Amino acid sequence: MAQIRMNRRSLAAAVAVWMVFLGLIMMEKLSNAERLLKDKDPQVFADEKETRPGFLCRVAHFLWQSGESSYEPVWPEMQFGWKVVVGSIVGFFGAALGSVGGVGGGGIFVPMLTLIIGFDPKSATAISKCMIMGAAGSTVYYNLRLRHPTLDMPLIDYDLALLFQPMLMLGISIGVAFNVMFADWMVTVLLIILFIGTSTKALFKGIDTWKKETLMKKEAAKVLESESKAADVDGQDYKQLPSGPSTVHDEEVPIIKNIYWKELSLLLYVWLGFLAVQLAKEYVVPCSITYWILNALQVPIAVSVALFEAICLYKGTRVIASKGKEITNWKIHQIVFYCFCGIVAGMVGGLLGLGGGFILGPLFLELGIPPQVASATSTFAMTFSSSMSVVQYYLLDRFPVPYAAFFTLVATFAAFAGQHVVRKIIAVLGRASIIVFILALTIFVSAISLGGFGIENMVKKLKNQEYMGFENLCQIS
């Protein structure tokens, strides 16, 4: 309860800061308007007051103007220089940390591509999804050779992926459409609150895991000390007897042994179904009846697989085996809530160029999933969703292929290197909570970097009185 109250206080503080910030902007605008009104002739002011539109009309005009667009693609030329070097270094560390934490690193990729390389935010979002796809694919290839840290099963929990991946895919399609329609400033406040909340929750979870690991180390040390004393008293050669099944199964095995073909086939069915819909949309008129029917087909494709897994979990015919002996009695509202979280993660991921793991990672930890499994499973689900978003952005011509290919290659190698280095550190220190802290750090850095850029962009557009409303999806498609 104390942790929940602290989380709520953190969220409340974040909301208060943003309210103060927006209040200052509004006060500045009001003061400017007041100075202008003082300089006007009273009669002219009276005439303008009679013809001045109402507040709701002004808001509607601000958010939507027919034929107007605030999107101006900025694609720098592909040439080797200090920007590419610095961007590659930042992207390398972002992919290495993000892949281990299971969040992809999109919160670092987007600011890097925008502030260092020079892309516009929406193009940076699309290239970020390409980098997340490369990092996720490399990480999954590495994780497919590993077993669960304490159980005799793969490191990736396929049942957990079956529950979340279809909803994540559905959310990605919605998020990509929102990315085309929405202005950048519309999601800045929500982004900051979301990231600060999830990073705070992950941090508290990491601290709790660290304390449990410390207690386990102390208990293990006491057992070892008592056994050594007993051996000294006997005065005989002492050989430790096995006390049961091994508690560590983190060895590498052939990939074929860690693949569950039935579950993987269902996941591929969802991905191929979404791919067929996206390709078919290229041959119809945007926003026609056929266009919307094709879009709607994504719903039954995703819901059918998620519903199958949800019913099996509810009836108990399938279980989240990575939790071990702990049995979860699934309630309907719990399953609906988790599916909704998958959709939200996909929507925000597609909208902002993030991986979706910033929601799935902490959510898996709350379910009692071990950190290594939570990271591996969220990355596994992100591989499908990020690759599909790349297909959608490519069909919308939202990124230059040479830049996307180069940074995807950087992220792929970085993720593989990050998995090797961090897992060696875990093996030496004996603490899996390091993954949780990396998760919290990556999300927090994402909040600061993306939030700083969002504020700068918002203030610049307000100052220049630029159009900041919605885009026309039908014209852009």
CSV table of C-alpha atoms in Angstrom, one decimal, residues 1-15 192-208 362 366 440:
chain,number,residue,atom,x,y,z
A,1,MET,CA,0.0,0.0,0.0
A,2,ALA,CA,2.9,2.3,0.8
A,3,GLN,CA,4.3,1.7,-2.7
A,4,ILE,CA,0.9,2.4,-4.3
A,5,ARG,CA,0.7,5.7,-2.4
A,6,MET,CA,4.2,6.7,-3.5
A,7,ASN,CA,3.3,5.9,-7.1
A,8,ARG,CA,0.2,8.0,-6.9
A,9,ARG,CA,2.1,10.9,-5.4
A,10,SER,CA,4.7,10.6,-8.2
A,11,LEU,CA,2.0,10.7,-10.8
A,12,ALA,CA,0.2,13.6,-9.1
A,13,ALA,CA,3.5,15.5,-9.0
A,14,ALA,CA,4.0,14.9,-12.7
A,15,VAL,CA,0.5,16.1,-13.5
A,192,ILE,CA,5.5,12.1,-19.7
A,193,ILE,CA,2.9,10.9,-17.2
A,194,LEU,CA,3.0,7.4,-18.6
A,195,PHE,CA,6.7,7.1,-18.6
A,196,ILE,CA,7.3,8.5,-15.2
A,197,GLY,CA,4.5,6.3,-13.7
A,198,THR,CA,5.8,3.1,-15.3
A,199,SER,CA,9.5,3.8,-14.5
A,200,THR,CA,8.6,4.6,-10.9
A,201,LYS,CA,6.6,1.3,-10.6
A,202,ALA,CA,9.5,-0.6,-12.2
A,203,LEU,CA,12.0,1.0,-9.8
A,204,PHE,CA,10.0,-0.1,-6.7
A,205,LYS,CA,9.7,-3.5,-8.2
A,206,GLY,CA,13.5,-3.7,-8.7
A,207,ILE,CA,14.1,-2.6,-5.1
A,208,ASP,CA,11.8,-5.2,-3.8
A,362,PRO,CA,6.3,-3.6,-15.7
A,366,GLU,CA,3.4,-7.3,-11.6
A,440,ALA,CA,13.4,1.6,-15.0
